[in-house]
Short mmCIF file of N, CA, C and O in Angstrom, two decimals:
data_model
loop_
_atom_site.label_atom_id
_atom_site.label_comp_id
_atom_site.label_asym_id
_atom_site.label_seq_id
_atom_site.Cartn_x
_atom_site.Cartn_y
_atom_site.Cartn_z
N MET A 990 4.42 1.73 7.46
CA MET A 990 3.04 1.49 7.16
C MET A 990 2.96 1.04 5.71
O MET A 990 3.71 1.52 4.87
N SER A 991 2.05 0.13 5.44
CA SER A 991 1.87 -0.31 4.06
C SER A 991 0.39 -0.60 3.80
O SER A 991 -0.36 -0.91 4.72
N VAL A 992 0.03 -0.46 2.52
CA VAL A 992 -1.33 -0.76 2.09
C VAL A 992 -1.24 -1.69 0.90
O VAL A 992 -0.54 -1.41 -0.07
N LEU A 993 -1.95 -2.83 0.97
CA LEU A 993 -2.13 -3.68 -0.20
C LEU A 993 -3.34 -3.11 -0.94
O LEU A 993 -4.45 -3.09 -0.41
N PHE A 994 -3.09 -2.61 -2.14
CA PHE A 994 -4.11 -1.92 -2.92
C PHE A 994 -4.53 -2.79 -4.10
O PHE A 994 -3.72 -3.13 -4.95
N GLN A 995 -5.82 -3.16 -4.12
CA GLN A 995 -6.37 -3.94 -5.23
C GLN A 995 -7.13 -2.99 -6.15
O GLN A 995 -8.06 -2.32 -5.73
N ARG A 996 -6.72 -2.93 -7.40
CA ARG A 996 -7.32 -1.96 -8.33
C ARG A 996 -8.55 -2.49 -9.07
O ARG A 996 -9.17 -1.74 -9.83
N GLN A 997 -8.93 -3.73 -8.84
CA GLN A 997 -10.10 -4.31 -9.50
C GLN A 997 -11.33 -3.44 -9.28
O GLN A 997 -11.61 -3.01 -8.16
N GLY A 998 -12.03 -3.14 -10.37
CA GLY A 998 -13.24 -2.35 -10.29
C GLY A 998 -13.03 -0.87 -10.58
O GLY A 998 -13.98 -0.10 -10.58
N PHE A 999 -11.78 -0.48 -10.82
CA PHE A 999 -11.48 0.93 -11.09
C PHE A 999 -10.97 1.16 -12.50
O PHE A 999 -10.56 2.27 -12.83
N GLY A 1000 -10.95 0.14 -13.35
CA GLY A 1000 -10.44 0.30 -14.71
C GLY A 1000 -8.93 0.41 -14.73
O GLY A 1000 -8.26 0.07 -13.76
N ASP A 1001 -8.41 0.92 -15.81
CA ASP A 1001 -6.96 1.02 -15.97
C ASP A 1001 -6.41 2.18 -15.14
O ASP A 1001 -6.75 3.34 -15.38
N LEU A 1002 -5.58 1.87 -14.18
CA LEU A 1002 -4.95 2.88 -13.34
C LEU A 1002 -3.44 2.93 -13.56
O LEU A 1002 -2.72 3.57 -12.79
N THR A 1003 -2.95 2.28 -14.63
CA THR A 1003 -1.52 2.30 -14.92
C THR A 1003 -1.05 3.74 -15.07
O THR A 1003 -1.63 4.52 -15.82
N GLY A 1004 -0.03 4.11 -14.32
CA GLY A 1004 0.52 5.45 -14.37
C GLY A 1004 -0.16 6.45 -13.44
O GLY A 1004 0.28 7.59 -13.31
N ALA A 1005 -1.23 6.03 -12.78
CA ALA A 1005 -1.93 6.92 -11.85
C ALA A 1005 -1.03 7.26 -10.67
O ALA A 1005 -0.19 6.47 -10.25
N LEU A 1006 -1.21 8.45 -10.12
CA LEU A 1006 -0.48 8.89 -8.95
C LEU A 1006 -1.17 8.34 -7.72
O LEU A 1006 -2.37 8.52 -7.53
N VAL A 1007 -0.40 7.65 -6.87
CA VAL A 1007 -0.93 7.13 -5.61
C VAL A 1007 -0.22 7.86 -4.48
O VAL A 1007 1.00 8.03 -4.51
N GLU A 1008 -1.00 8.32 -3.50
CA GLU A 1008 -0.47 9.02 -2.34
C GLU A 1008 -0.96 8.33 -1.08
O GLU A 1008 -2.15 8.04 -0.95
N LEU A 1009 -0.04 8.10 -0.15
CA LEU A 1009 -0.36 7.53 1.14
C LEU A 1009 0.21 8.47 2.19
O LEU A 1009 1.41 8.76 2.17
N CYS A 1010 -0.66 8.96 3.07
CA CYS A 1010 -0.22 9.94 4.07
C CYS A 1010 -0.74 9.56 5.46
O CYS A 1010 -1.86 9.07 5.60
N THR A 1011 0.09 9.82 6.48
CA THR A 1011 -0.31 9.69 7.87
C THR A 1011 0.70 10.39 8.74
O THR A 1011 1.88 10.44 8.41
N ARG A 1012 0.23 10.95 9.82
CA ARG A 1012 1.07 11.54 10.85
C ARG A 1012 2.12 12.51 10.31
O ARG A 1012 3.28 12.49 10.69
N GLY A 1013 1.71 13.31 9.35
CA GLY A 1013 2.60 14.31 8.78
C GLY A 1013 3.59 13.80 7.75
O GLY A 1013 4.44 14.54 7.28
N GLU A 1014 3.50 12.54 7.40
CA GLU A 1014 4.40 11.93 6.40
C GLU A 1014 3.57 11.49 5.20
O GLU A 1014 2.44 11.04 5.35
N CYS A 1015 4.16 11.60 4.01
CA CYS A 1015 3.49 11.16 2.78
C CYS A 1015 4.48 10.49 1.85
O CYS A 1015 5.67 10.78 1.88
N THR A 1016 3.97 9.60 1.05
CA THR A 1016 4.73 9.03 -0.05
C THR A 1016 3.88 9.11 -1.30
O THR A 1016 2.64 9.02 -1.22
N LYS A 1017 4.54 9.34 -2.43
CA LYS A 1017 3.85 9.40 -3.72
C LYS A 1017 4.59 8.50 -4.70
O LYS A 1017 5.81 8.42 -4.67
N ASP A 1018 3.82 7.85 -5.55
CA ASP A 1018 4.41 6.97 -6.56
C ASP A 1018 3.42 6.83 -7.70
O ASP A 1018 2.27 7.25 -7.59
N ARG A 1019 3.88 6.23 -8.79
CA ARG A 1019 3.01 5.93 -9.93
C ARG A 1019 2.68 4.45 -9.91
O ARG A 1019 3.55 3.61 -9.64
N LEU A 1020 1.43 4.11 -10.21
CA LEU A 1020 1.02 2.71 -10.23
C LEU A 1020 1.51 2.04 -11.50
O LEU A 1020 1.43 2.60 -12.59
N LEU A 1021 2.01 0.83 -11.33
CA LEU A 1021 2.42 0.00 -12.45
C LEU A 1021 1.22 -0.82 -12.93
O LEU A 1021 0.17 -0.81 -12.30
N ASP A 1022 1.38 -1.54 -14.01
CA ASP A 1022 0.32 -2.40 -14.54
C ASP A 1022 0.29 -3.69 -13.74
O ASP A 1022 0.82 -4.72 -14.17
N GLN A 1023 -0.28 -3.62 -12.54
CA GLN A 1023 -0.39 -4.77 -11.64
C GLN A 1023 -1.79 -4.79 -11.04
O GLN A 1023 -2.36 -3.73 -10.78
N ASP A 1024 -2.29 -5.98 -10.77
CA ASP A 1024 -3.60 -6.10 -10.14
C ASP A 1024 -3.57 -5.59 -8.70
O ASP A 1024 -4.52 -5.00 -8.21
N ILE A 1025 -2.47 -5.87 -8.01
CA ILE A 1025 -2.32 -5.49 -6.61
C ILE A 1025 -0.98 -4.78 -6.45
O ILE A 1025 0.03 -5.23 -6.99
N THR A 1026 -0.99 -3.69 -5.71
CA THR A 1026 0.23 -2.93 -5.46
C THR A 1026 0.41 -2.80 -3.96
O THR A 1026 -0.55 -2.58 -3.23
N SER A 1027 1.64 -2.93 -3.51
CA SER A 1027 1.97 -2.66 -2.11
C SER A 1027 2.55 -1.25 -2.04
O SER A 1027 3.58 -0.97 -2.65
N ILE A 1028 1.89 -0.39 -1.30
CA ILE A 1028 2.33 1.00 -1.14
C ILE A 1028 2.92 1.11 0.26
O ILE A 1028 2.26 0.79 1.25
N ARG A 1029 4.16 1.57 0.35
CA ARG A 1029 4.86 1.62 1.63
C ARG A 1029 5.21 3.05 2.00
O ARG A 1029 5.68 3.81 1.17
N LEU A 1030 5.01 3.35 3.27
CA LEU A 1030 5.36 4.65 3.83
C LEU A 1030 6.18 4.42 5.09
O LEU A 1030 5.64 4.02 6.12
N PRO A 1031 7.50 4.62 5.02
CA PRO A 1031 8.33 4.47 6.22
C PRO A 1031 7.96 5.55 7.25
O PRO A 1031 7.74 6.71 6.89
N LEU A 1032 7.86 5.16 8.50
CA LEU A 1032 7.54 6.08 9.58
C LEU A 1032 8.75 6.27 10.48
O LEU A 1032 9.58 5.37 10.61
N SER A 1033 8.83 7.41 11.13
CA SER A 1033 9.96 7.69 12.03
C SER A 1033 9.88 6.80 13.26
O SER A 1033 8.82 6.29 13.62
N ASP A 1034 11.02 6.62 13.91
CA ASP A 1034 11.08 5.76 15.10
C ASP A 1034 10.25 6.31 16.26
O ASP A 1034 9.79 5.55 17.10
N ASP A 1035 10.07 7.62 16.31
CA ASP A 1035 9.35 8.22 17.43
C ASP A 1035 7.89 8.54 17.10
O ASP A 1035 7.26 9.37 17.74
N VAL A 1036 7.33 7.86 16.11
CA VAL A 1036 5.95 8.10 15.69
C VAL A 1036 4.98 7.78 16.83
O VAL A 1036 5.19 6.85 17.60
N ASP A 1037 3.93 8.58 16.93
CA ASP A 1037 2.89 8.38 17.94
C ASP A 1037 1.98 7.24 17.48
O ASP A 1037 1.37 7.32 16.41
N PRO A 1038 1.87 6.16 18.27
CA PRO A 1038 1.04 5.02 17.85
C PRO A 1038 -0.46 5.22 18.06
O PRO A 1038 -1.25 4.40 17.62
N ALA A 1039 -0.86 6.31 18.72
CA ALA A 1039 -2.28 6.55 18.98
C ALA A 1039 -3.05 6.61 17.66
O ALA A 1039 -2.48 6.90 16.61
N PRO A 1040 -4.36 6.35 17.71
CA PRO A 1040 -5.14 6.42 16.48
C PRO A 1040 -4.96 7.76 15.77
O PRO A 1040 -4.95 8.81 16.40
N GLY A 1041 -4.78 7.68 14.47
CA GLY A 1041 -4.61 8.88 13.66
C GLY A 1041 -5.05 8.59 12.24
O GLY A 1041 -5.14 7.43 11.83
N PRO A 1042 -5.33 9.64 11.48
CA PRO A 1042 -5.83 9.45 10.12
C PRO A 1042 -4.77 8.93 9.15
O PRO A 1042 -3.62 9.34 9.20
N VAL A 1043 -5.19 8.02 8.31
CA VAL A 1043 -4.39 7.52 7.19
C VAL A 1043 -5.22 7.83 5.96
O VAL A 1043 -6.41 7.53 5.90
N ARG A 1044 -4.57 8.44 4.96
CA ARG A 1044 -5.29 8.82 3.74
C ARG A 1044 -4.64 8.17 2.53
O ARG A 1044 -3.42 8.21 2.37
N LEU A 1045 -5.47 7.57 1.69
CA LEU A 1045 -5.04 6.97 0.43
C LEU A 1045 -5.77 7.70 -0.69
O LEU A 1045 -7.00 7.80 -0.67
N ARG A 1046 -4.99 8.20 -1.64
CA ARG A 1046 -5.58 8.94 -2.75
C ARG A 1046 -4.95 8.45 -4.05
O ARG A 1046 -3.73 8.30 -4.13
N VAL A 1047 -5.77 8.20 -5.07
CA VAL A 1047 -5.30 7.77 -6.39
C VAL A 1047 -5.92 8.68 -7.43
O VAL A 1047 -7.13 8.86 -7.48
N THR A 1048 -5.04 9.27 -8.26
CA THR A 1048 -5.47 10.20 -9.30
C THR A 1048 -4.91 9.73 -10.63
O THR A 1048 -3.70 9.54 -10.77
N ARG A 1049 -5.80 9.51 -11.60
CA ARG A 1049 -5.35 9.08 -12.93
C ARG A 1049 -4.46 10.14 -13.55
O ARG A 1049 -4.60 11.34 -13.28
N GLU A 1050 -3.56 9.68 -14.43
CA GLU A 1050 -2.70 10.60 -15.18
C GLU A 1050 -3.55 11.61 -15.92
O GLU A 1050 -4.62 11.28 -16.45
N ASN A 1051 -3.07 12.84 -15.96
CA ASN A 1051 -3.71 13.93 -16.69
C ASN A 1051 -5.10 14.29 -16.16
O ASN A 1051 -5.91 14.86 -16.89
N GLU A 1052 -5.39 13.92 -14.92
CA GLU A 1052 -6.65 14.32 -14.29
C GLU A 1052 -6.32 15.03 -12.98
O GLU A 1052 -5.28 14.79 -12.38
N ASP A 1053 -7.21 15.90 -12.56
CA ASP A 1053 -7.01 16.64 -11.31
C ASP A 1053 -7.77 16.04 -10.14
O ASP A 1053 -7.35 16.16 -8.99
N ARG A 1054 -8.88 15.40 -10.44
CA ARG A 1054 -9.76 14.87 -9.40
C ARG A 1054 -9.42 13.40 -9.11
O ARG A 1054 -9.39 12.58 -10.04
N PRO A 1055 -9.21 13.05 -7.84
CA PRO A 1055 -8.89 11.65 -7.51
C PRO A 1055 -10.06 10.71 -7.82
O PRO A 1055 -11.22 11.08 -7.62
N VAL A 1056 -9.74 9.52 -8.28
CA VAL A 1056 -10.74 8.48 -8.48
C VAL A 1056 -10.98 7.76 -7.15
O VAL A 1056 -12.05 7.20 -6.92
N ILE A 1057 -9.98 7.79 -6.28
CA ILE A 1057 -10.07 7.20 -4.94
C ILE A 1057 -9.53 8.23 -3.96
O ILE A 1057 -8.43 8.77 -4.16
N ASP A 1058 -10.26 8.51 -2.91
CA ASP A 1058 -9.82 9.42 -1.86
C ASP A 1058 -10.50 8.95 -0.57
O ASP A 1058 -11.65 9.29 -0.31
N VAL A 1059 -9.79 8.13 0.19
CA VAL A 1059 -10.36 7.52 1.38
C VAL A 1059 -9.43 7.74 2.56
O VAL A 1059 -8.22 7.93 2.40
N SER A 1060 -10.01 7.68 3.75
CA SER A 1060 -9.19 7.76 4.95
C SER A 1060 -9.82 6.91 6.04
O SER A 1060 -11.00 6.56 5.98
N ALA A 1061 -8.98 6.58 7.02
CA ALA A 1061 -9.43 5.79 8.17
C ALA A 1061 -8.55 6.16 9.35
O ALA A 1061 -7.37 6.49 9.18
N ASP A 1062 -9.12 6.12 10.56
CA ASP A 1062 -8.32 6.30 11.77
C ASP A 1062 -7.69 4.96 12.12
O ASP A 1062 -8.38 3.94 12.20
N VAL A 1063 -6.37 4.99 12.31
CA VAL A 1063 -5.63 3.75 12.50
C VAL A 1063 -4.68 3.89 13.69
O VAL A 1063 -3.96 4.87 13.80
N ARG A 1064 -4.70 2.89 14.55
CA ARG A 1064 -3.74 2.80 15.65
C ARG A 1064 -2.58 1.95 15.16
O ARG A 1064 -2.78 0.89 14.57
N LEU A 1065 -1.37 2.41 15.40
CA LEU A 1065 -0.19 1.65 15.01
C LEU A 1065 0.09 0.57 16.04
O LEU A 1065 -0.27 0.70 17.21
N THR A 1066 0.73 -0.50 15.61
CA THR A 1066 1.12 -1.58 16.52
C THR A 1066 2.63 -1.69 16.54
O THR A 1066 3.30 -1.38 15.55
N PHE A 1067 3.17 -2.13 17.67
CA PHE A 1067 4.62 -2.29 17.79
C PHE A 1067 5.01 -3.68 17.32
O PHE A 1067 4.42 -4.66 17.72
N GLN A 1068 6.00 -3.72 16.45
CA GLN A 1068 6.54 -5.00 15.99
C GLN A 1068 8.00 -5.06 16.39
O GLN A 1068 8.81 -4.25 15.95
N SER A 1069 8.31 -6.04 17.22
CA SER A 1069 9.66 -6.22 17.71
C SER A 1069 10.54 -6.84 16.64
O SER A 1069 10.08 -7.66 15.84
N ASP A 1070 11.81 -6.47 16.65
CA ASP A 1070 12.75 -7.12 15.75
C ASP A 1070 13.41 -8.32 16.41
O ASP A 1070 14.26 -8.98 15.82
N GLY A 1071 13.02 -8.61 17.66
CA GLY A 1071 13.57 -9.76 18.38
C GLY A 1071 14.92 -9.49 19.02
O GLY A 1071 15.51 -10.37 19.62
N CYS A 1072 15.42 -8.27 18.89
CA CYS A 1072 16.74 -7.92 19.44
C CYS A 1072 16.66 -6.61 20.22
O CYS A 1072 17.48 -5.71 20.05
N ASP A 1073 15.65 -6.47 21.06
CA ASP A 1073 15.44 -5.27 21.88
C ASP A 1073 15.14 -4.02 21.06
O ASP A 1073 15.37 -2.91 21.51
N GLY A 1074 14.67 -4.18 19.85
CA GLY A 1074 14.30 -3.05 19.01
C GLY A 1074 12.99 -3.34 18.31
O GLY A 1074 12.34 -4.33 18.57
N GLY A 1075 12.65 -2.47 17.41
CA GLY A 1075 11.43 -2.64 16.64
C GLY A 1075 10.87 -1.29 16.27
O GLY A 1075 11.52 -0.26 16.46
N ALA A 1076 9.67 -1.27 15.75
CA ALA A 1076 9.05 -0.02 15.32
C ALA A 1076 7.53 -0.15 15.33
O ALA A 1076 7.00 -1.25 15.27
N HIS A 1077 6.88 1.00 15.39
CA HIS A 1077 5.42 1.04 15.26
C HIS A 1077 5.07 1.11 13.78
O HIS A 1077 5.67 1.87 13.03
N ASN A 1078 4.12 0.29 13.36
CA ASN A 1078 3.65 0.34 11.99
C ASN A 1078 2.30 -0.35 11.91
O ASN A 1078 1.75 -0.78 12.91
N ARG A 1079 1.78 -0.47 10.70
CA ARG A 1079 0.50 -1.13 10.51
C ARG A 1079 0.33 -1.50 9.06
O ARG A 1079 0.69 -0.76 8.16
N GLY A 1080 -0.21 -2.67 8.81
CA GLY A 1080 -0.57 -3.09 7.46
C GLY A 1080 -2.06 -2.85 7.25
O GLY A 1080 -2.87 -3.09 8.14
N LEU A 1081 -2.40 -2.34 6.07
CA LEU A 1081 -3.79 -2.08 5.72
C LEU A 1081 -4.07 -2.68 4.35
O LEU A 1081 -3.15 -3.11 3.65
N ALA A 1082 -5.34 -2.67 4.00
CA ALA A 1082 -5.76 -3.14 2.68
C ALA A 1082 -6.77 -2.16 2.13
O ALA A 1082 -7.51 -1.52 2.88
N PHE A 1083 -6.79 -2.05 0.79
CA PHE A 1083 -7.84 -1.28 0.13
C PHE A 1083 -8.38 -2.10 -1.03
O PHE A 1083 -7.64 -2.54 -1.90
N THR A 1084 -9.70 -2.31 -1.00
CA THR A 1084 -10.42 -2.92 -2.12
C THR A 1084 -11.66 -2.07 -2.37
O THR A 1084 -12.10 -1.32 -1.50
N LYS A 1085 -12.20 -2.17 -3.56
CA LYS A 1085 -13.39 -1.38 -3.89
C LYS A 1085 -14.54 -1.72 -2.96
O LYS A 1085 -15.25 -0.83 -2.48
N ASP A 1086 -14.73 -3.00 -2.66
CA ASP A 1086 -15.84 -3.42 -1.81
C ASP A 1086 -15.59 -3.17 -0.33
O ASP A 1086 -16.51 -2.86 0.41
N GLY A 1087 -14.34 -3.33 0.11
CA GLY A 1087 -14.05 -3.24 1.53
C GLY A 1087 -13.53 -1.89 2.00
O GLY A 1087 -13.45 -1.64 3.20
N GLY A 1088 -13.14 -1.03 1.07
CA GLY A 1088 -12.59 0.26 1.45
C GLY A 1088 -11.20 0.12 2.07
O GLY A 1088 -10.51 -0.88 1.86
N LEU A 1089 -10.80 1.10 2.85
CA LEU A 1089 -9.51 1.10 3.52
C LEU A 1089 -9.70 0.51 4.91
O LEU A 1089 -10.48 1.02 5.72
N THR A 1090 -9.00 -0.58 5.19
CA THR A 1090 -9.22 -1.31 6.43
C THR A 1090 -7.93 -1.90 6.97
O THR A 1090 -7.01 -2.19 6.21
N THR A 1091 -7.90 -2.12 8.29
CA THR A 1091 -6.76 -2.79 8.91
C THR A 1091 -6.90 -4.31 8.83
O THR A 1091 -5.96 -5.02 9.14
N LYS A 1092 -8.07 -4.79 8.42
CA LYS A 1092 -8.27 -6.24 8.27
C LYS A 1092 -7.96 -6.60 6.83
O LYS A 1092 -8.75 -6.33 5.92
N ILE A 1093 -6.80 -7.22 6.62
CA ILE A 1093 -6.39 -7.59 5.27
C ILE A 1093 -7.07 -8.91 4.90
O ILE A 1093 -6.81 -9.93 5.54
N PRO A 1094 -7.95 -8.89 3.90
CA PRO A 1094 -8.67 -10.12 3.54
C PRO A 1094 -7.71 -11.22 3.09
O PRO A 1094 -6.71 -10.97 2.41
N THR A 1095 -8.04 -12.44 3.46
CA THR A 1095 -7.22 -13.60 3.10
C THR A 1095 -7.06 -13.71 1.58
O THR A 1095 -5.97 -13.97 1.09
N PHE A 1096 -8.15 -13.47 0.83
CA PHE A 1096 -8.06 -13.57 -0.63
C PHE A 1096 -7.04 -12.58 -1.18
O PHE A 1096 -6.34 -12.87 -2.15
N LEU A 1097 -6.92 -11.41 -0.56
CA LEU A 1097 -5.98 -10.40 -1.03
C LEU A 1097 -4.54 -10.80 -0.70
O LEU A 1097 -3.64 -10.64 -1.53
N GLN A 1098 -4.33 -11.34 0.48
CA GLN A 1098 -3.00 -11.85 0.85
C GLN A 1098 -2.55 -12.94 -0.11
O GLN A 1098 -1.41 -12.93 -0.58
N LYS A 1099 -3.45 -13.86 -0.42
CA LYS A 1099 -3.11 -14.96 -1.33
C LYS A 1099 -2.85 -14.45 -2.74
O LYS A 1099 -1.91 -14.88 -3.40
N ALA A 1100 -3.67 -13.51 -3.22
CA ALA A 1100 -3.48 -12.96 -4.56
C ALA A 1100 -2.17 -12.19 -4.65
O ALA A 1100 -1.47 -12.27 -5.66
N TRP A 1101 -1.81 -11.47 -3.60
CA TRP A 1101 -0.54 -10.73 -3.58
C TRP A 1101 0.64 -11.71 -3.64
O TRP A 1101 1.57 -11.53 -4.42
N ALA A 1102 0.57 -12.75 -2.84
CA ALA A 1102 1.65 -13.75 -2.83
C ALA A 1102 1.78 -14.41 -4.20
O ALA A 1102 2.89 -14.62 -4.69
N GLU A 1103 0.67 -14.74 -4.84
CA GLU A 1103 0.70 -15.35 -6.17
C GLU A 1103 1.27 -14.39 -7.20
O GLU A 1103 2.06 -14.78 -8.06
N GLN A 1104 0.91 -13.13 -7.11
CA GLN A 1104 1.44 -12.14 -8.04
C GLN A 1104 2.95 -12.01 -7.89
O GLN A 1104 3.68 -11.96 -8.88
N VAL A 1105 3.44 -11.99 -6.66
CA VAL A 1105 4.88 -11.90 -6.41
C VAL A 1105 5.58 -13.14 -6.97
O VAL A 1105 6.60 -13.04 -7.64
N ARG A 1106 5.02 -14.32 -6.70
CA ARG A 1106 5.61 -15.56 -7.22
C ARG A 1106 5.64 -15.57 -8.74
O ARG A 1106 6.61 -16.01 -9.36
N SER A 1107 4.57 -15.09 -9.38
CA SER A 1107 4.51 -15.15 -10.84
C SER A 1107 5.51 -14.19 -11.48
O SER A 1107 5.94 -14.41 -12.61
N ARG A 1108 5.88 -13.15 -10.78
CA ARG A 1108 6.86 -12.20 -11.32
C ARG A 1108 8.30 -12.59 -11.02
O ARG A 1108 9.23 -12.02 -11.58
N ALA A 1109 8.46 -13.53 -10.12
CA ALA A 1109 9.81 -14.01 -9.80
C ALA A 1109 10.35 -14.80 -10.99
O ALA A 1109 9.62 -15.42 -11.75
N THR A 1110 11.64 -14.78 -11.13
CA THR A 1110 12.24 -15.49 -12.26
C THR A 1110 13.11 -16.63 -11.75
O THR A 1110 13.72 -16.53 -10.69
N ALA A 1111 13.15 -17.69 -12.51
CA ALA A 1111 14.01 -18.82 -12.17
C ALA A 1111 15.38 -18.67 -12.79
O ALA A 1111 16.27 -19.48 -12.56
N VAL A 1112 15.57 -17.65 -13.60
CA VAL A 1112 16.85 -17.42 -14.25
C VAL A 1112 17.80 -16.79 -13.24
O VAL A 1112 17.49 -15.76 -12.67
N PRO A 1113 18.97 -17.41 -13.01
CA PRO A 1113 19.89 -16.85 -12.03
C PRO A 1113 20.44 -15.52 -12.50
O PRO A 1113 20.58 -15.27 -13.69
N ALA A 1114 20.71 -14.66 -11.53
CA ALA A 1114 21.32 -13.36 -11.85
C ALA A 1114 22.71 -13.58 -12.39
O ALA A 1114 23.40 -14.51 -12.01
N PRO A 1115 23.15 -12.73 -13.33
CA PRO A 1115 24.50 -12.89 -13.88
C PRO A 1115 25.52 -12.68 -12.77
O PRO A 1115 25.36 -11.84 -11.91
N SER A 1116 26.56 -13.48 -12.82
CA SER A 1116 27.61 -13.34 -11.81
C SER A 1116 28.80 -12.64 -12.44
O SER A 1116 29.01 -12.66 -13.64
N ALA A 1117 29.57 -12.03 -11.58
CA ALA A 1117 30.77 -11.31 -12.05
C ALA A 1117 31.80 -12.32 -12.52
O ALA A 1117 32.01 -13.36 -11.93
N SER A 1118 32.45 -12.00 -13.64
CA SER A 1118 33.52 -12.89 -14.16
C SER A 1118 34.79 -12.63 -13.38
O SER A 1118 35.09 -11.53 -12.98
N SER A 1119 35.55 -13.71 -13.19
CA SER A 1119 36.81 -13.53 -12.47
C SER A 1119 37.92 -13.24 -13.42
O SER A 1119 37.96 -13.56 -14.52
#
């Protein structure tokens, strides 16, 4: 499961604790200085795809009360790997205006792709000397 999180409208959240939980699993991380963050939560192979709660919580550093605490009931979808395997998962989005949703806005997809491209480097990685 993953959430594209747009922090616009929430001020500086650099270093804030972000938590994503569903179906008894949680992941926690600190937000970097990015406009959009992809938060990923690996799910077990035997996860129940039926609708269930997904919770996203963001708490600024040195604060106890979350600035964002939202949830939504989400049904997982099966994605095949094309080789008789695959897994249940779901992509979501969170924006201040749209909340937590399974409909990822096109503007957010494009902004995420641009952010990834802008952080990519054209400098080749150092190679091992022979």
